[in-house]
Short mmCIF file of C-alpha atoms and ligand atoms in Angstrom, two decimals:
data_model
loop_
_atom_site.label_atom_id
_atom_site.label_comp_id
_atom_site.label_asym_id
_atom_site.label_seq_id
_atom_site.Cartn_x
_atom_site.Cartn_y
_atom_site.Cartn_z
CA MET A 29 -130.19 -39.48 -32.12
CA LYS A 30 -132.34 -42.55 -32.37
CA GLY A 31 -131.58 -45.49 -30.12
CA PRO A 32 -131.70 -49.05 -31.38
CA ASP A 33 -135.15 -50.09 -32.58
CA PRO A 34 -136.52 -52.33 -29.80
CA GLU A 35 -138.50 -54.43 -32.30
CA LEU A 36 -135.31 -55.20 -34.23
CA ALA A 37 -133.35 -55.77 -31.03
CA LYS A 38 -135.84 -58.51 -30.08
CA ARG A 39 -134.98 -60.34 -33.29
CA LEU A 40 -131.24 -60.22 -32.71
CA PRO A 41 -129.81 -63.21 -30.80
CA PRO A 42 -127.13 -62.55 -28.15
CA GLY A 43 -123.67 -61.66 -29.47
CA GLN A 44 -124.93 -60.83 -32.98
CA VAL A 45 -124.60 -57.60 -35.01
CA LEU A 46 -127.01 -56.48 -37.74
CA THR A 47 -125.76 -56.19 -41.29
CA ALA A 48 -127.57 -55.08 -44.43
CA LYS A 49 -124.90 -56.59 -46.65
CA TRP A 50 -124.66 -60.26 -47.37
CA PRO A 51 -121.16 -61.63 -46.78
CA VAL A 52 -120.05 -64.74 -48.69
CA LEU A 53 -118.71 -67.51 -46.48
CA THR A 54 -117.52 -70.57 -48.33
CA TYR A 55 -114.94 -73.15 -47.43
CA GLY A 56 -113.24 -73.60 -50.80
CA LEU A 57 -114.49 -72.56 -54.22
CA THR A 58 -117.96 -71.92 -55.63
CA PRO A 59 -118.80 -75.06 -57.61
CA ARG A 60 -119.85 -74.82 -61.24
CA PHE A 61 -123.49 -75.74 -61.85
CA ASP A 62 -124.18 -78.24 -64.62
CA PRO A 63 -127.96 -78.76 -65.07
CA ARG A 64 -127.36 -82.05 -66.91
CA LYS A 65 -125.45 -83.52 -63.99
CA TRP A 66 -127.33 -81.96 -61.08
CA SER A 67 -129.65 -84.13 -59.02
CA PHE A 68 -131.25 -83.95 -55.60
CA ARG A 69 -131.33 -87.25 -53.73
CA CYS A 70 -133.02 -88.57 -50.57
CA PHE A 71 -131.37 -91.75 -49.31
CA GLY A 72 -130.30 -93.70 -46.23
CA LEU A 73 -133.11 -94.85 -43.93
CA VAL A 74 -135.90 -94.52 -46.50
CA GLU A 75 -138.21 -97.19 -47.94
CA GLN A 76 -137.04 -96.24 -51.41
CA GLU A 77 -134.41 -93.79 -52.62
CA VAL A 78 -135.81 -90.75 -54.42
CA ALA A 79 -133.94 -88.49 -56.84
CA TRP A 80 -134.93 -85.48 -58.93
CA THR A 81 -133.15 -84.18 -62.00
CA TRP A 82 -132.86 -80.40 -62.32
CA GLU A 83 -135.73 -80.40 -64.80
CA GLU A 84 -137.93 -82.41 -62.42
CA PHE A 85 -136.95 -80.30 -59.42
CA LEU A 86 -138.04 -77.12 -61.22
CA LYS A 87 -141.55 -78.57 -61.59
CA LEU A 88 -142.08 -78.98 -57.84
CA PRO A 89 -144.52 -76.52 -56.24
CA ARG A 90 -142.88 -73.50 -54.60
CA VAL A 91 -143.44 -71.44 -51.49
CA GLU A 92 -142.22 -68.06 -50.33
CA ILE A 93 -140.90 -67.74 -46.78
CA ALA A 94 -139.30 -64.77 -45.04
CA SER A 95 -136.72 -65.40 -42.36
CA ASP A 96 -133.73 -63.99 -40.50
CA VAL A 97 -130.19 -65.29 -40.96
CA HIS A 98 -127.74 -65.63 -38.06
CA CYS A 99 -124.14 -66.52 -38.85
CA VAL A 100 -121.87 -67.88 -36.14
CA THR A 101 -119.27 -65.25 -37.21
CA ARG A 102 -121.69 -62.79 -35.50
CA TRP A 103 -123.56 -61.10 -38.34
CA SER A 104 -127.31 -61.32 -38.70
CA LYS A 105 -129.35 -60.33 -41.73
CA LEU A 106 -133.07 -59.82 -41.19
CA ASP A 107 -136.08 -60.12 -43.52
CA ASN A 108 -134.76 -62.40 -46.23
CA ARG A 109 -137.43 -63.49 -48.68
CA TRP A 110 -136.74 -66.98 -49.95
CA GLU A 111 -138.57 -68.77 -52.73
CA GLY A 112 -138.17 -72.50 -53.20
CA VAL A 113 -139.44 -75.97 -52.44
CA HIS A 114 -140.71 -76.56 -48.91
CA ILE A 115 -139.07 -79.42 -47.01
CA ARG A 116 -142.50 -81.02 -46.51
CA GLU A 117 -143.09 -80.92 -50.28
CA ILE A 118 -139.87 -82.91 -50.74
CA LEU A 119 -140.77 -85.34 -47.97
CA LYS A 120 -144.21 -86.04 -49.49
CA HIS A 121 -142.25 -88.17 -51.95
CA VAL A 122 -140.07 -89.91 -49.37
CA ARG A 123 -141.09 -92.67 -46.96
CA ILE A 124 -138.69 -92.18 -44.08
CA LYS A 125 -138.13 -95.25 -41.91
CA PRO A 126 -139.38 -94.80 -38.33
CA GLU A 127 -135.89 -95.29 -36.83
CA ALA A 128 -134.50 -92.20 -38.60
CA THR A 129 -133.81 -89.38 -36.12
CA ALA A 130 -131.15 -87.30 -37.87
CA VAL A 131 -130.12 -86.14 -41.31
CA MET A 132 -126.75 -85.62 -42.93
CA VAL A 133 -127.14 -82.82 -45.47
CA HIS A 134 -124.86 -83.34 -48.48
CA ALA A 135 -123.75 -80.43 -50.63
CA ASP A 136 -121.18 -79.51 -53.26
CA PRO A 137 -118.18 -79.47 -53.09
CA ASP A 138 -117.94 -82.17 -50.41
CA TYR A 139 -119.74 -80.14 -47.73
CA THR A 140 -121.85 -81.82 -45.09
CA THR A 141 -123.79 -80.67 -42.05
CA ASN A 142 -125.84 -82.68 -39.57
CA ILE A 143 -129.25 -81.83 -38.19
CA ALA A 144 -131.93 -83.53 -36.08
CA LEU A 145 -134.85 -84.68 -38.22
CA SER A 146 -137.23 -82.67 -36.01
CA ASP A 147 -135.21 -79.48 -36.67
CA LEU A 148 -135.27 -80.10 -40.43
CA ILE A 149 -138.99 -80.79 -40.76
CA ASP A 150 -140.45 -77.43 -39.81
CA ASP A 151 -142.68 -74.70 -41.22
CA ASP A 152 -139.83 -72.33 -42.11
CA VAL A 153 -137.43 -74.81 -43.80
CA LEU A 154 -137.06 -74.86 -47.58
CA LEU A 155 -134.74 -75.61 -50.46
CA ALA A 156 -134.32 -72.08 -51.77
CA LEU A 157 -133.89 -71.15 -55.41
CA LYS A 158 -134.49 -67.41 -55.05
CA HIS A 159 -133.63 -64.68 -52.57
CA ASN A 160 -135.53 -61.38 -52.61
CA ASP A 161 -137.05 -62.22 -56.02
CA ARG A 162 -133.76 -62.98 -57.75
CA ASP A 163 -132.22 -66.33 -58.63
CA LEU A 164 -129.82 -67.31 -55.88
CA GLU A 165 -126.36 -66.13 -56.89
CA PRO A 166 -123.75 -68.87 -57.36
CA ASP A 167 -121.67 -67.57 -54.42
CA HIS A 168 -124.71 -67.78 -52.12
CA GLY A 169 -125.52 -71.36 -53.07
CA GLY A 170 -127.21 -71.00 -56.44
CA PRO A 171 -128.97 -72.78 -57.94
CA CYS A 172 -130.26 -74.31 -54.70
CA ARG A 173 -129.48 -74.10 -51.00
CA LEU A 174 -131.05 -75.35 -47.82
CA VAL A 175 -132.42 -72.69 -45.44
CA VAL A 176 -132.94 -73.61 -41.77
CA PRO A 177 -133.49 -70.26 -39.99
CA LYS A 178 -133.61 -71.56 -36.40
CA VAL A 179 -129.93 -72.60 -36.35
CA TYR A 180 -126.70 -70.82 -37.26
CA PHE A 181 -126.30 -70.33 -40.99
CA TRP A 182 -123.55 -72.93 -41.51
CA LYS A 183 -126.34 -75.55 -41.32
CA SER A 184 -128.01 -73.90 -44.34
CA ALA A 185 -125.94 -75.81 -46.87
CA LYS A 186 -125.28 -74.03 -50.15
CA TRP A 187 -125.32 -76.12 -53.37
CA VAL A 188 -127.32 -78.75 -51.56
CA ARG A 189 -127.58 -82.10 -53.34
CA GLY A 190 -129.02 -84.59 -50.92
CA LEU A 191 -130.46 -85.63 -47.58
CA GLU A 192 -129.24 -88.80 -45.90
CA PHE A 193 -131.58 -90.13 -43.21
CA LEU A 194 -129.84 -91.72 -40.23
CA ASP A 195 -130.54 -93.30 -36.84
CA VAL A 196 -127.42 -91.64 -35.37
CA ASN A 197 -126.39 -87.97 -35.52
CA PRO A 198 -122.75 -87.88 -36.66
CA PRO A 199 -121.03 -84.47 -37.03
CA GLY A 200 -120.78 -82.82 -40.45
CA PHE A 201 -117.92 -80.70 -41.79
CA TRP A 202 -117.92 -77.75 -39.35
CA GLU A 203 -119.24 -79.90 -36.52
CA VAL A 204 -116.18 -82.17 -36.83
CA ASN A 205 -114.11 -79.00 -36.65
CA GLY A 206 -115.44 -77.91 -33.27
CA TYR A 207 -118.78 -76.30 -34.09
CA HIS A 208 -121.95 -77.17 -32.23
CA MET A 209 -124.13 -80.17 -33.10
CA ARG A 210 -127.41 -78.24 -32.60
CA ALA A 211 -126.37 -74.57 -33.18
CA ASP A 212 -129.28 -72.63 -31.67
CA PRO A 213 -128.32 -68.92 -31.96
CA TRP A 214 -130.67 -67.94 -29.09
CA LYS A 215 -128.64 -70.19 -26.79
CA GLU A 216 -125.36 -69.18 -28.46
CA GLU A 217 -124.58 -72.80 -29.26
CA ARG A 218 -121.46 -71.90 -31.21
CA TYR A 219 -118.78 -74.44 -30.30
CA SER A 220 -118.83 -78.06 -29.24
CA ASP A 221 -116.66 -77.42 -26.17
CA GLN A 222 -119.85 -75.93 -24.74
CA GLU A 223 -121.46 -79.34 -25.13
CA THR A 224 -118.44 -80.96 -23.50
CA ARG A 225 -118.73 -78.59 -20.56
CA ALA A 226 -122.44 -79.33 -20.26
CA MET A 227 -121.71 -83.05 -20.35
CA GLN A 228 -118.97 -82.68 -17.71
CA GLN A 229 -121.38 -80.79 -15.49
CA MET A 230 -123.96 -83.52 -15.91
CA ARG A 231 -121.42 -86.21 -15.05
CA ALA A 232 -120.19 -84.28 -12.00
CA GLU A 233 -123.78 -83.80 -10.89
CA ALA A 234 -124.52 -87.52 -11.27
CA ALA A 235 -121.35 -88.43 -9.33
CA ARG A 236 -122.32 -86.06 -6.49
CA LYS A 237 -125.75 -87.63 -6.26
CA LEU A 238 -124.26 -91.12 -6.11
CA ARG A 239 -121.83 -90.12 -3.35
CA GLY A 240 -124.61 -88.42 -1.40
CA ARG A 241 -126.67 -91.61 -1.18
N1 MTE B 326 -121.73 -76.11 -49.55
C1 MTE B 326 -121.44 -75.21 -48.61
N2 MTE B 326 -122.43 -74.67 -47.88
C2 MTE B 326 -122.16 -73.74 -46.93
C3 MTE B 326 -120.82 -73.35 -46.67
C4 MTE B 326 -119.78 -73.93 -47.45
O1 MTE B 326 -118.59 -73.63 -47.28
N3 MTE B 326 -120.13 -74.84 -48.42
N4 MTE B 326 -120.57 -72.41 -45.68
C5 MTE B 326 -121.58 -72.30 -44.62
C6 MTE B 326 -121.35 -71.18 -43.76
S1 MTE B 326 -120.11 -71.31 -42.61
C7 MTE B 326 -122.18 -70.09 -43.78
S2 MTE B 326 -122.07 -68.88 -42.61
C8 MTE B 326 -123.18 -69.90 -44.85
C9 MTE B 326 -122.82 -68.67 -45.61
O2 MTE B 326 -123.74 -68.44 -46.63
P1 MTE B 326 -123.54 -67.17 -47.56
O3 MTE B 326 -122.16 -67.29 -48.18
O4 MTE B 326 -124.63 -67.21 -48.54
O5 MTE B 326 -123.60 -65.97 -46.66
O6 MTE B 326 -123.23 -70.99 -45.75
C10 MTE B 326 -123.00 -72.26 -45.19
N5 MTE B 326 -123.19 -73.23 -46.21
MO1 MO B 327 -120.41 -69.57 -41.09
#
């Protein structure tokens, strides 16, 4: 019998299991796509709001990026080939104000997720229209989803419709419901009570230092 492939094992964050399938995880129903009503908007702390219609969005230059997906429900799916518009391509058209440090990602139907600006603007982040050469299926976020491989997959908003630039980092939908603000799978940043524990430790540490003086 063959043991686990060590090269694959290196790509699997702690507590994750490999799957070849692609589970659908949606809170609520898959929204219906209407190309006449669809738009993608950048707003908030920007010099000027920018919006693309579906027709305009399709004319943006595309890239192809391969990445691994890690879901907080413990499945990981390796070697996904995404085609879409790179985040830096989008941001070429947006003058972000210097005080912006975080982004609220807005998606249909009423889904949000928060991310640090520095986590969003990265080489492997795109607005994906295709997966493994096929148009993104509606259940997986078609026609367009965000893909941010370095954090758990709930931050890769399906049916993404906008980016709101902010100088604070308020929690999005799952983050309000106890999930982690950063969500690094390599650190197993799954739930926000981990952050609370870290903060308590920091406070206790500070108190000890003060007493020791
Ligand atoms: N708009 C929207 N995006 C979403 C979700 C959702 O419910 N609505 N679920 C998130 C969660 S929890 C996960 S794990 C992934 C699942 O993506 P998939 O269904 O393509 O596997 O999408 C994320 N993006
Ligand atoms: Mo998820």
